[in-house]
XYZ file of C-alpha atoms in Angstrom:
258
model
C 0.000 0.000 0.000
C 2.940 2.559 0.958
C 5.059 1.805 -1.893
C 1.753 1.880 -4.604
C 1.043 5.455 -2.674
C 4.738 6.570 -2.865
C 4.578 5.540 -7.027
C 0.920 7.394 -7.594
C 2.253 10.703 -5.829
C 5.811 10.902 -7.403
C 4.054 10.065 -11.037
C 1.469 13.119 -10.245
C 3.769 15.730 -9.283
C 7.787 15.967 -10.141
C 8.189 18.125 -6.634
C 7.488 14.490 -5.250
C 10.499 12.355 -4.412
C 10.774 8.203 -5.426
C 10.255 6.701 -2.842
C 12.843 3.466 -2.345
C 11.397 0.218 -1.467
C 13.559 -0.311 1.435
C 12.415 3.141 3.153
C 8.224 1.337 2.429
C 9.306 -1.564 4.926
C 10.409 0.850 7.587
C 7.333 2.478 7.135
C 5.342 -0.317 7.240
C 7.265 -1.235 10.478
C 6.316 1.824 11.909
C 2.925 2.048 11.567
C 1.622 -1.379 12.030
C 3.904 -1.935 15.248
C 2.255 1.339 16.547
C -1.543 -0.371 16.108
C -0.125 -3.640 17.105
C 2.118 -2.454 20.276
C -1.467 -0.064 21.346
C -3.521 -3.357 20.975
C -1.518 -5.461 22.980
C -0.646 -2.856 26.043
C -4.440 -2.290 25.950
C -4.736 -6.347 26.519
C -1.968 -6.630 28.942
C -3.492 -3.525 30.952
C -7.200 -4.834 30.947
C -5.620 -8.478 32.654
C -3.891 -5.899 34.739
C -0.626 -6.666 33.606
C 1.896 -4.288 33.981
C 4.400 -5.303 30.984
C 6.107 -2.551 28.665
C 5.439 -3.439 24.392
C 7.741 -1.908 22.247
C 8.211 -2.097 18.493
C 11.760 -2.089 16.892
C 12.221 -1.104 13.730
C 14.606 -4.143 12.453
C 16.655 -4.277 9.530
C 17.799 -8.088 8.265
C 20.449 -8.783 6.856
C 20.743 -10.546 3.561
C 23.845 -11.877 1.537
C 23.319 -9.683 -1.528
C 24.539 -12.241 -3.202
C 21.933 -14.563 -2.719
C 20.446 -16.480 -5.859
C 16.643 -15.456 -5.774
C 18.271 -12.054 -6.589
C 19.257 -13.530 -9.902
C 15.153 -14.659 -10.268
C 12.586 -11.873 -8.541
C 9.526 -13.190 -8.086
C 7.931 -11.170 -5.727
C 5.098 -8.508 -7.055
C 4.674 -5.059 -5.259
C 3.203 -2.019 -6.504
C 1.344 -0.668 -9.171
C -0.066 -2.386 -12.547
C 1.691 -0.908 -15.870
C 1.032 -1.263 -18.889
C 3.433 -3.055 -21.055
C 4.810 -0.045 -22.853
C 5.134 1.372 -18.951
C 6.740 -1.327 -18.059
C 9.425 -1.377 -20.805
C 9.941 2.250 -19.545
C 10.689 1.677 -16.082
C 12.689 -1.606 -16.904
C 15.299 0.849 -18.965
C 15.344 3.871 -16.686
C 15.129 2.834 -13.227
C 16.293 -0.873 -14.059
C 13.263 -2.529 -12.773
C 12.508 -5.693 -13.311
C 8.598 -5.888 -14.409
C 6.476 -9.231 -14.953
C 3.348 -9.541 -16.519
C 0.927 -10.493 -13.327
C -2.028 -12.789 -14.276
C -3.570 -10.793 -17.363
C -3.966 -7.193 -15.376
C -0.782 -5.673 -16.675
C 3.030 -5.428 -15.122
C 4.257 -5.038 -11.940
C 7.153 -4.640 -10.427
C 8.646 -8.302 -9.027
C 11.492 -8.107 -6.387
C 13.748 -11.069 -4.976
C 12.912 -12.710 -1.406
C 16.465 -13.320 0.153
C 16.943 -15.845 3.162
C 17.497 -14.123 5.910
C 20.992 -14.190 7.389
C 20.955 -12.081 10.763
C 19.036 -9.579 12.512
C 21.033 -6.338 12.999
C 19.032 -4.996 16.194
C 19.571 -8.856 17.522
C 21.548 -7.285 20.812
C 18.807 -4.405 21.425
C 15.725 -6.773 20.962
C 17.240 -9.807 23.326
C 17.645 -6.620 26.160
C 14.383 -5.966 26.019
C 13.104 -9.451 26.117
C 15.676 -10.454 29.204
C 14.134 -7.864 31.046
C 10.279 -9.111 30.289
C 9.317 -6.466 27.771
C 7.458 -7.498 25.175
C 9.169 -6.563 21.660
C 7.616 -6.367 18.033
C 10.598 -6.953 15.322
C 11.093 -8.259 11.852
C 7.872 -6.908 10.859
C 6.806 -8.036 7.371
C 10.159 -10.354 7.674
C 12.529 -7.057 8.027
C 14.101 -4.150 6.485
C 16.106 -6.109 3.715
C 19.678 -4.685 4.242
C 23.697 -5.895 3.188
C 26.473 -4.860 5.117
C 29.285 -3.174 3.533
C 31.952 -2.265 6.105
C 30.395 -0.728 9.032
C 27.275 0.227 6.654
C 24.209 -1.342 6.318
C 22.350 -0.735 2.828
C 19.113 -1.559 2.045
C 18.081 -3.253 -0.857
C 14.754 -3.905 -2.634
C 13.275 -7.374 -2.046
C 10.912 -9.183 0.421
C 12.032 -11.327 3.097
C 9.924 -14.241 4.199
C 7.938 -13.278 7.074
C 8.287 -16.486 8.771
C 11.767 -17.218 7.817
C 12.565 -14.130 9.475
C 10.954 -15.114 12.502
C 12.470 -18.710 12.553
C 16.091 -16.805 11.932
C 15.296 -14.329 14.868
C 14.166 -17.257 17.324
C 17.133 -18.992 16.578
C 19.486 -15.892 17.779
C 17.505 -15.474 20.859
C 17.497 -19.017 21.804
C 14.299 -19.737 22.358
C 12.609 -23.223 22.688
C 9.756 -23.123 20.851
C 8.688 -21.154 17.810
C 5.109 -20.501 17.541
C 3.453 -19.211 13.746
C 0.150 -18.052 14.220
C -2.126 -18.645 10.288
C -5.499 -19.229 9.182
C -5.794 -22.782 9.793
C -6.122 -25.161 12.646
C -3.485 -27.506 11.751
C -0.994 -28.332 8.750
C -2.703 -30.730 6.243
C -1.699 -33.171 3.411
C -4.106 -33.444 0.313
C -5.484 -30.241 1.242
C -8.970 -29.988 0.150
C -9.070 -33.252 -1.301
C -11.040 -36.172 -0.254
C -7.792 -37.410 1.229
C -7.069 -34.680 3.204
C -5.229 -35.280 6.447
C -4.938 -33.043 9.462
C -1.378 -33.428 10.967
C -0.974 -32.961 14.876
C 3.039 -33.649 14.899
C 5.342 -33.721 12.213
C 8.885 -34.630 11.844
C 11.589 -33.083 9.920
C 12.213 -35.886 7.760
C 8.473 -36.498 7.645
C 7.829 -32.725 6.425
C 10.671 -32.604 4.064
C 8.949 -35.508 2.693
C 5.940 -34.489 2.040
C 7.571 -30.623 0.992
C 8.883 -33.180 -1.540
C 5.503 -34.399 -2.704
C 4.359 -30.768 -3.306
C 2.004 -30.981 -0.680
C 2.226 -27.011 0.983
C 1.228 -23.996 -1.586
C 4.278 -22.057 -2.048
C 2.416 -19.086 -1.022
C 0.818 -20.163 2.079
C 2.304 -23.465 4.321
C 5.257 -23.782 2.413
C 7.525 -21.337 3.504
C 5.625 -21.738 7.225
C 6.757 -25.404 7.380
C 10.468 -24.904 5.796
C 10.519 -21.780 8.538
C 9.182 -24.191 11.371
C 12.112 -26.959 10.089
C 15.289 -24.545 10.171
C 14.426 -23.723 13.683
C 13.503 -27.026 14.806
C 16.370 -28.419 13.122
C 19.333 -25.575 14.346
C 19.505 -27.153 17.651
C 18.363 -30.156 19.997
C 15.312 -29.499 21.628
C 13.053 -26.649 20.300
C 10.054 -27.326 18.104
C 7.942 -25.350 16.505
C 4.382 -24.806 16.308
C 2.192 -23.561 13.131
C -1.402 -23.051 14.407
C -4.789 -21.150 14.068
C -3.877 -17.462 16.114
C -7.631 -18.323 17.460
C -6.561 -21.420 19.138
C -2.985 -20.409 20.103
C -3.628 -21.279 23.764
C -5.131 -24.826 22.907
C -2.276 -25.299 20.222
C 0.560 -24.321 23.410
C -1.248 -26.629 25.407
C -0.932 -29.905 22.394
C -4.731 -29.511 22.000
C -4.247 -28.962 18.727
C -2.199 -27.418 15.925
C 0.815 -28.935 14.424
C 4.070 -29.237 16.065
C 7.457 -30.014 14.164
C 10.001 -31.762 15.918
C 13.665 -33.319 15.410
């Protein structure tokens, strides 16, 4: 939404600056952790809780050398048209796909994430029971260069983020909150099967098979296996936010394991 607002307002007037994609994330950050961080002191208050929230604006880093730069897949933005398109491809470099029949977009790469650069600030706040808001929308996409850090236009994996941040403040359990109750093979098929615990040979497996939409459970199990996998002990849960509590508890959801 930022970055197709930044494109309509710099196309209507020239006095109106480009806005680069990296700056939309930290946007994005911004505002959302403000709504989110007001929602959740307003919960913790009415359960008279007294615990601080706090959202950090979080860059990620990325190795900017990372293949799925060489193949951007990721549309943002507005729809062009094709002569549009062609424009922006040889002006501003952009690389522009043709998006289901409505016209062109803009695609960008989605890099693994390799660290968090606000890792030190965010554990603080967590050792000292604060409750913290970070990689939002899976980070500020940034490379380091000597002691800078420069962002770069792509889209990191939300949960992949989260897995990576987990990891560096060694937690036990990962938790990803989606739309469904439980992680399912033959989705929607007469077949279908409801999984309460899962493996990481047994998902890799069926990851294998094709089973998990690339744009849904895939990238939620592979995030669930890299921290389940990176070391002994934690697991991961993917569950329905409405039955978080029952999912903690083993009621339901599924939980991948070593």
């Amino acid at each position: 939404m930022i970055n197709l607002a930044m494109d309509v307002a710099s196309k209507s007037s020239a006095a109106t600056p480009e806005m680069p994609f990296p700056e939309c994330g930290a946007m994005s950050q911004g505002y959302i952790g403000y709504h989110l961080q007001n929602a959740i002191r307003e919960e913790l208050l009415e359960r008279d809780m007294q615990i601080p929230v706090a959202t950090v604006v979080t860059q990620v880093i990325v190795d900017k050398n990372d293949s799925a730069f060489e193949n951007p897949t990721k549309p943002v933005g507005a729809f062009y048209s094709k002569e549009e398109a062609e424009k922006l491809m040889t002006e501003k470099g952009f690389v522009m796909k043709e998006d289901a029949g409505r016209g062109y977009r803009r695609v960008v790469a989605s890099p693994l994430p390799i660290d968090v650069a606000e890792k030190e600030t965010i554990k603080t706040l967590v050792d000292n029971n604060q409750v913290v808001i970070a990689v939002g929308g899976g980070g500020i996409p940034v490379y380091a260069e000597g002691n800078k850090l420069i962002g770069i236009p792509a889209v990191i994996d939300k949960d992949f983020a989260s897995a990576k941040l987990a990891e560096i403040l060694d937690a036990d359990y990962l938790i990803i909150l989606t739309a469904v109750e439980q992680v399912a093979i033959n989705f929607g098929k007469e077949n279908e099967q409801w999984l309460s615990t899962l493996t990481i040979n047994e998902a890799e497996k069926y990851i294998e098979e094709g089973h998990f939409a690339p744009g849904s459970m895939l990238p939620k199990v592979k995030a669930a296996i890299s921290f389940a996998e990176s070391k002994e002990g934690r697991k991961a849960l993917i569950a329905s936010s409405e039955k978080a509590s029952a999912g903690i508890a083993g009621q339901t959801g599924t939980r991948i394991v070593k």
